[in-house]
Amino acid sequence: MIGRRLVRLVASWHVYEGRESDAPVDLWLIDDQGVSTHIMSGTDWCLVVEASKPYESYDMGDWGRIDVRPVDEETPLASRVGEVVLGVREDWEPLTGRMGLELDFTSGSVRCESWSGDLRIRAVGSMP
């Protein structure tokens, strides 16, 4: 990811009774070489980071549906589209594995983390 330009974001959202989740379930960072990096919270609450393409939206019956669509402004990473990834740092826990991933851009860093099984994405600072 380092040295590649972020050109597009796609995310999946849980929709239940017409209400969309506050945070995405999955996030895909697509770079200028067409590589799609999938970020999600795993079933063991670790942060999963893998190369895979976005899947299609699907219906889960009584549990709602998962909508997959481009991200416009819903996450702090949206404002980083067009920027080059300058650095990447991972946080590991001995028992669970990867818990966080921090991406550095010219305009600041964004942290992706697994928190109680949910994917959380937040800006952690701006670069001078």
mmCIF file of N, CA and C in Angstrom, residues 10-90:
data_model
loop_
_atom_site.group_PDB
_atom_site.id
_atom_site.type_symbol
_atom_site.label_atom_id
_atom_site.label_comp_id
_atom_site.label_asym_id
_atom_site.label_seq_id
_atom_site.Cartn_x
_atom_site.Cartn_y
_atom_site.Cartn_z
ATOM 1 N N VAL A 10 -14.912 1.675 -1.252
ATOM 2 C CA VAL A 10 -16.197 0.984 -1.306
ATOM 3 C C VAL A 10 -16.422 0.423 0.093
ATOM 4 N N ALA A 11 -17.662 0.444 0.575
ATOM 5 C CA ALA A 11 -17.958 -0.091 1.906
ATOM 6 C C ALA A 11 -19.268 -0.859 1.880
ATOM 7 N N SER A 12 -19.411 -1.752 2.842
ATOM 8 C CA SER A 12 -20.689 -2.443 3.035
ATOM 9 C C SER A 12 -21.323 -1.899 4.313
ATOM 10 N N TRP A 13 -22.640 -1.777 4.280
ATOM 11 C CA TRP A 13 -23.400 -1.210 5.398
ATOM 12 C C TRP A 13 -24.537 -2.152 5.752
ATOM 13 N N HIS A 14 -24.756 -2.383 7.042
ATOM 14 C CA HIS A 14 -25.889 -3.202 7.480
ATOM 15 C C HIS A 14 -27.122 -2.312 7.535
ATOM 16 N N VAL A 15 -28.180 -2.731 6.860
ATOM 17 C CA VAL A 15 -29.436 -1.989 6.852
ATOM 18 C C VAL A 15 -30.498 -2.876 7.500
ATOM 19 N N TYR A 16 -31.117 -2.368 8.559
ATOM 20 C CA TYR A 16 -32.150 -3.122 9.275
ATOM 21 C C TYR A 16 -33.346 -2.217 9.497
ATOM 22 N N GLU A 17 -34.508 -2.677 9.067
ATOM 23 C CA GLU A 17 -35.759 -1.918 9.170
ATOM 24 C C GLU A 17 -35.606 -0.512 8.589
ATOM 25 N N GLY A 18 -34.907 -0.429 7.448
ATOM 26 C CA GLY A 18 -34.746 0.829 6.733
ATOM 27 C C GLY A 18 -33.675 1.745 7.297
ATOM 28 N N ARG A 19 -33.013 1.342 8.375
ATOM 29 C CA ARG A 19 -31.984 2.189 8.994
ATOM 30 C C ARG A 19 -30.595 1.606 8.745
ATOM 31 N N GLU A 20 -29.717 2.444 8.222
ATOM 32 C CA GLU A 20 -28.343 2.023 7.907
ATOM 33 C C GLU A 20 -27.455 2.153 9.145
ATOM 34 N N SER A 21 -26.542 1.213 9.300
ATOM 35 C CA SER A 21 -25.596 1.251 10.423
ATOM 36 C C SER A 21 -24.779 2.538 10.391
ATOM 37 N N ASP A 22 -24.314 2.960 11.556
ATOM 38 C CA ASP A 22 -23.521 4.186 11.663
ATOM 39 C C ASP A 22 -22.129 4.023 11.060
ATOM 40 N N ALA A 23 -21.601 2.812 11.121
ATOM 41 C CA ALA A 23 -20.251 2.542 10.615
ATOM 42 C C ALA A 23 -20.323 1.407 9.600
ATOM 43 N N PRO A 24 -19.399 1.366 8.665
ATOM 44 C CA PRO A 24 -19.405 0.276 7.689
ATOM 45 C C PRO A 24 -19.042 -1.063 8.329
ATOM 46 N N VAL A 25 -19.515 -2.132 7.722
ATOM 47 C CA VAL A 25 -19.168 -3.489 8.143
ATOM 48 C C VAL A 25 -17.823 -3.869 7.533
ATOM 49 N N ASP A 26 -17.640 -3.542 6.268
ATOM 50 C CA ASP A 26 -16.407 -3.805 5.524
ATOM 51 C C ASP A 26 -16.004 -2.526 4.809
ATOM 52 N N LEU A 27 -14.706 -2.421 4.522
ATOM 53 C CA LEU A 27 -14.201 -1.289 3.761
ATOM 54 C C LEU A 27 -13.153 -1.801 2.780
ATOM 55 N N TRP A 28 -13.231 -1.323 1.537
ATOM 56 C CA TRP A 28 -12.234 -1.671 0.524
ATOM 57 C C TRP A 28 -11.546 -0.399 0.065
ATOM 58 N N LEU A 29 -10.210 -0.386 0.146
ATOM 59 C CA LEU A 29 -9.393 0.712 -0.341
ATOM 60 C C LEU A 29 -8.859 0.283 -1.704
ATOM 61 N N ILE A 30 -9.173 1.030 -2.729
ATOM 62 C CA ILE A 30 -8.748 0.677 -4.083
ATOM 63 C C ILE A 30 -7.702 1.704 -4.521
ATOM 64 N N ASP A 31 -6.532 1.180 -4.922
ATOM 65 C CA ASP A 31 -5.423 2.080 -5.242
ATOM 66 C C ASP A 31 -5.258 2.272 -6.741
ATOM 67 N N ASP A 32 -4.281 3.088 -7.105
ATOM 68 C CA ASP A 32 -4.055 3.457 -8.496
ATOM 69 C C ASP A 32 -3.536 2.306 -9.354
ATOM 70 N N GLN A 33 -3.195 1.176 -8.750
ATOM 71 C CA GLN A 33 -2.795 -0.008 -9.514
ATOM 72 C C GLN A 33 -3.928 -1.019 -9.602
ATOM 73 N N GLY A 34 -5.108 -0.640 -9.113
ATOM 74 C CA GLY A 34 -6.270 -1.514 -9.175
ATOM 75 C C GLY A 34 -6.324 -2.559 -8.075
ATOM 76 N N VAL A 35 -5.415 -2.476 -7.111
ATOM 77 C CA VAL A 35 -5.408 -3.417 -5.994
ATOM 78 C C VAL A 35 -6.470 -2.983 -4.990
ATOM 79 N N SER A 36 -7.263 -3.942 -4.541
ATOM 80 C CA SER A 36 -8.336 -3.690 -3.591
ATOM 81 C C SER A 36 -7.958 -4.326 -2.251
ATOM 82 N N THR A 37 -7.805 -3.491 -1.215
ATOM 83 C CA THR A 37 -7.468 -3.965 0.124
ATOM 84 C C THR A 37 -8.720 -3.934 0.982
ATOM 85 N N HIS A 38 -9.123 -5.102 1.451
ATOM 86 C CA HIS A 38 -10.343 -5.287 2.236
ATOM 87 C C HIS A 38 -9.991 -5.198 3.715
ATOM 88 N N ILE A 39 -10.729 -4.375 4.468
ATOM 89 C CA ILE A 39 -10.538 -4.220 5.903
ATOM 90 C C ILE A 39 -11.870 -4.486 6.587
ATOM 91 N N MET A 40 -11.851 -5.375 7.598
ATOM 92 C CA MET A 40 -13.073 -5.687 8.347
ATOM 93 C C MET A 40 -12.697 -6.218 9.722
ATOM 94 N N SER A 41 -13.670 -6.264 10.608
ATOM 95 C CA SER A 41 -13.478 -6.862 11.921
ATOM 96 C C SER A 41 -13.823 -8.342 11.805
ATOM 97 N N GLY A 42 -12.906 -9.201 12.233
ATOM 98 C CA GLY A 42 -13.125 -10.641 12.144
ATOM 99 C C GLY A 42 -14.034 -11.165 13.240
ATOM 100 N N THR A 43 -14.463 -12.398 13.093
ATOM 101 C CA THR A 43 -15.344 -13.005 14.091
ATOM 102 C C THR A 43 -14.658 -13.161 15.444
ATOM 103 N N ASP A 44 -13.322 -13.193 15.448
ATOM 104 C CA ASP A 44 -12.575 -13.271 16.709
ATOM 105 C C ASP A 44 -12.164 -11.889 17.202
ATOM 106 N N TRP A 45 -12.742 -10.833 16.609
ATOM 107 C CA TRP A 45 -12.551 -9.434 16.956
ATOM 108 C C TRP A 45 -11.199 -8.881 16.525
ATOM 109 N N CYS A 46 -10.427 -9.646 15.754
ATOM 110 C CA CYS A 46 -9.190 -9.099 15.210
ATOM 111 C C CYS A 46 -9.538 -8.267 13.980
ATOM 112 N N LEU A 47 -8.596 -7.467 13.520
ATOM 113 C CA LEU A 47 -8.805 -6.675 12.315
ATOM 114 C C LEU A 47 -8.253 -7.464 11.135
ATOM 115 N N VAL A 48 -9.111 -7.764 10.184
ATOM 116 C CA VAL A 48 -8.715 -8.516 9.000
ATOM 117 C C VAL A 48 -8.331 -7.525 7.906
ATOM 118 N N VAL A 49 -7.168 -7.721 7.311
ATOM 119 C CA VAL A 49 -6.700 -6.905 6.191
ATOM 120 C C VAL A 49 -6.224 -7.886 5.127
ATOM 121 N N GLU A 50 -6.897 -7.879 3.970
ATOM 122 C CA GLU A 50 -6.579 -8.840 2.918
ATOM 123 C C GLU A 50 -6.825 -8.217 1.551
ATOM 124 N N ALA A 51 -6.207 -8.785 0.555
ATOM 125 C CA ALA A 51 -6.452 -8.350 -0.820
ATOM 126 C C ALA A 51 -7.665 -9.116 -1.341
ATOM 127 N N SER A 52 -8.762 -8.414 -1.576
ATOM 128 C CA SER A 52 -9.954 -9.020 -2.175
ATOM 129 C C SER A 52 -10.858 -7.915 -2.696
ATOM 130 N N LYS A 53 -11.626 -8.255 -3.694
ATOM 131 C CA LYS A 53 -12.526 -7.286 -4.325
ATOM 132 C C LYS A 53 -13.841 -7.198 -3.549
ATOM 133 N N PRO A 54 -14.527 -6.059 -3.641
ATOM 134 C CA PRO A 54 -15.825 -5.925 -2.973
ATOM 135 C C PRO A 54 -16.813 -6.974 -3.474
ATOM 136 N N TYR A 55 -17.634 -7.457 -2.560
ATOM 137 C CA TYR A 55 -18.683 -8.402 -2.931
ATOM 138 C C TYR A 55 -19.958 -7.631 -3.267
ATOM 139 N N GLU A 56 -20.980 -8.336 -3.701
ATOM 140 C CA GLU A 56 -22.262 -7.719 -4.061
ATOM 141 C C GLU A 56 -23.149 -7.550 -2.825
ATOM 142 N N SER A 57 -24.080 -6.612 -2.876
ATOM 143 C CA SER A 57 -25.081 -6.453 -1.823
ATOM 144 C C SER A 57 -25.899 -7.731 -1.723
ATOM 145 N N TYR A 58 -26.411 -8.011 -0.512
ATOM 146 C CA TYR A 58 -27.240 -9.213 -0.351
ATOM 147 C C TYR A 58 -28.257 -9.038 0.764
ATOM 148 N N ASP A 59 -29.320 -9.828 0.676
ATOM 149 C CA ASP A 59 -30.420 -9.802 1.627
ATOM 150 C C ASP A 59 -30.205 -10.885 2.677
ATOM 151 N N MET A 60 -30.460 -10.551 3.952
ATOM 152 C CA MET A 60 -30.317 -11.515 5.040
ATOM 153 C C MET A 60 -31.663 -11.850 5.678
ATOM 154 N N GLY A 61 -32.753 -11.629 4.954
ATOM 155 C CA GLY A 61 -34.083 -11.956 5.470
ATOM 156 C C GLY A 61 -34.449 -11.124 6.685
ATOM 157 N N ASP A 62 -34.805 -11.792 7.780
ATOM 158 C CA ASP A 62 -35.241 -11.107 8.996
ATOM 159 C C ASP A 62 -34.159 -10.244 9.631
ATOM 160 N N TRP A 63 -32.902 -10.453 9.291
ATOM 161 C CA TRP A 63 -31.795 -9.704 9.873
ATOM 162 C C TRP A 63 -31.411 -8.481 9.042
ATOM 163 N N GLY A 64 -32.166 -8.177 8.006
ATOM 164 C CA GLY A 64 -31.895 -6.996 7.191
ATOM 165 C C GLY A 64 -31.137 -7.334 5.922
ATOM 166 N N ARG A 65 -30.312 -6.412 5.505
ATOM 167 C CA ARG A 65 -29.533 -6.619 4.286
ATOM 168 C C ARG A 65 -28.175 -5.928 4.430
ATOM 169 N N ILE A 66 -27.268 -6.297 3.559
ATOM 170 C CA ILE A 66 -25.965 -5.648 3.474
ATOM 171 C C ILE A 66 -25.920 -4.936 2.132
ATOM 172 N N ASP A 67 -25.747 -3.619 2.178
ATOM 173 C CA ASP A 67 -25.627 -2.814 0.962
ATOM 174 C C ASP A 67 -24.157 -2.484 0.744
ATOM 175 N N VAL A 68 -23.681 -2.736 -0.448
ATOM 176 C CA VAL A 68 -22.293 -2.438 -0.821
ATOM 177 C C VAL A 68 -22.336 -1.306 -1.840
ATOM 178 N N ARG A 69 -21.608 -0.225 -1.537
ATOM 179 C CA ARG A 69 -21.636 0.940 -2.424
ATOM 180 C C ARG A 69 -20.384 1.780 -2.238
ATOM 181 N N PRO A 70 -20.093 2.665 -3.196
ATOM 182 C CA PRO A 70 -18.959 3.577 -3.041
ATOM 183 C C PRO A 70 -19.144 4.477 -1.819
ATOM 184 N N VAL A 71 -18.055 4.849 -1.201
ATOM 185 C CA VAL A 71 -18.075 5.750 -0.048
ATOM 186 C C VAL A 71 -17.902 7.167 -0.554
ATOM 187 N N ASP A 72 -18.797 8.043 -0.119
ATOM 188 C CA ASP A 72 -18.687 9.448 -0.501
ATOM 189 C C ASP A 72 -18.052 10.265 0.618
ATOM 190 N N GLU A 73 -18.720 10.339 1.766
ATOM 191 C CA GLU A 73 -18.211 11.144 2.875
ATOM 192 C C GLU A 73 -18.341 10.439 4.216
ATOM 193 N N GLU A 74 -18.761 9.185 4.241
ATOM 194 C CA GLU A 74 -19.127 8.524 5.481
ATOM 195 C C GLU A 74 -17.967 8.137 6.391
ATOM 196 N N THR A 75 -16.738 8.161 5.926
ATOM 197 C CA THR A 75 -15.603 7.794 6.770
ATOM 198 C C THR A 75 -14.490 8.833 6.614
ATOM 199 N N PRO A 76 -13.605 8.921 7.599
ATOM 200 C CA PRO A 76 -12.474 9.853 7.488
ATOM 201 C C PRO A 76 -11.556 9.549 6.302
ATOM 202 N N LEU A 77 -11.594 8.335 5.772
ATOM 203 C CA LEU A 77 -10.762 8.014 4.615
ATOM 204 C C LEU A 77 -11.268 8.682 3.341
ATOM 205 N N ALA A 78 -12.535 9.060 3.293
ATOM 206 C CA ALA A 78 -13.100 9.656 2.081
ATOM 207 C C ALA A 78 -12.348 10.933 1.691
ATOM 208 N N SER A 79 -11.932 11.702 2.677
ATOM 209 C CA SER A 79 -11.212 12.939 2.357
ATOM 210 C C SER A 79 -9.772 12.678 1.919
ATOM 211 N N ARG A 80 -9.305 11.427 2.036
ATOM 212 C CA ARG A 80 -7.939 11.069 1.634
ATOM 213 C C ARG A 80 -7.873 10.507 0.212
ATOM 214 N N VAL A 81 -9.020 10.318 -0.431
ATOM 215 C CA VAL A 81 -9.031 9.813 -1.812
ATOM 216 C C VAL A 81 -8.251 10.791 -2.679
ATOM 217 N N GLY A 82 -7.344 10.265 -3.478
ATOM 218 C CA GLY A 82 -6.466 11.071 -4.319
ATOM 219 C C GLY A 82 -5.076 11.242 -3.720
ATOM 220 N N GLU A 83 -4.918 10.882 -2.443
ATOM 221 C CA GLU A 83 -3.621 11.017 -1.780
ATOM 222 C C GLU A 83 -2.840 9.703 -1.834
ATOM 223 N N VAL A 84 -1.537 9.814 -1.665
ATOM 224 C CA VAL A 84 -0.637 8.662 -1.640
ATOM 225 C C VAL A 84 -0.476 8.188 -0.198
ATOM 226 N N VAL A 85 -0.476 6.870 -0.002
ATOM 227 C CA VAL A 85 -0.227 6.293 1.319
ATOM 228 C C VAL A 85 1.276 6.428 1.596
ATOM 229 N N LEU A 86 1.617 7.169 2.640
ATOM 230 C CA LEU A 86 3.016 7.426 2.976
ATOM 231 C C LEU A 86 3.588 6.390 3.947
ATOM 232 N N GLY A 87 2.729 5.809 4.764
ATOM 233 C CA GLY A 87 3.183 4.835 5.754
ATOM 234 C C GLY A 87 2.025 4.020 6.285
ATOM 235 N N VAL A 88 2.344 2.861 6.834
ATOM 236 C CA VAL A 88 1.345 1.967 7.407
ATOM 237 C C VAL A 88 1.935 1.372 8.690
ATOM 238 N N ARG A 89 1.129 1.379 9.761
ATOM 239 C CA ARG A 89 1.528 0.750 11.021
ATOM 240 C C ARG A 89 0.418 -0.163 11.502
ATOM 241 N N GLU A 90 0.796 -1.313 12.065
ATOM 242 C CA GLU A 90 -0.177 -2.261 12.597
ATOM 243 C C GLU A 90 0.012 -2.396 14.106
#
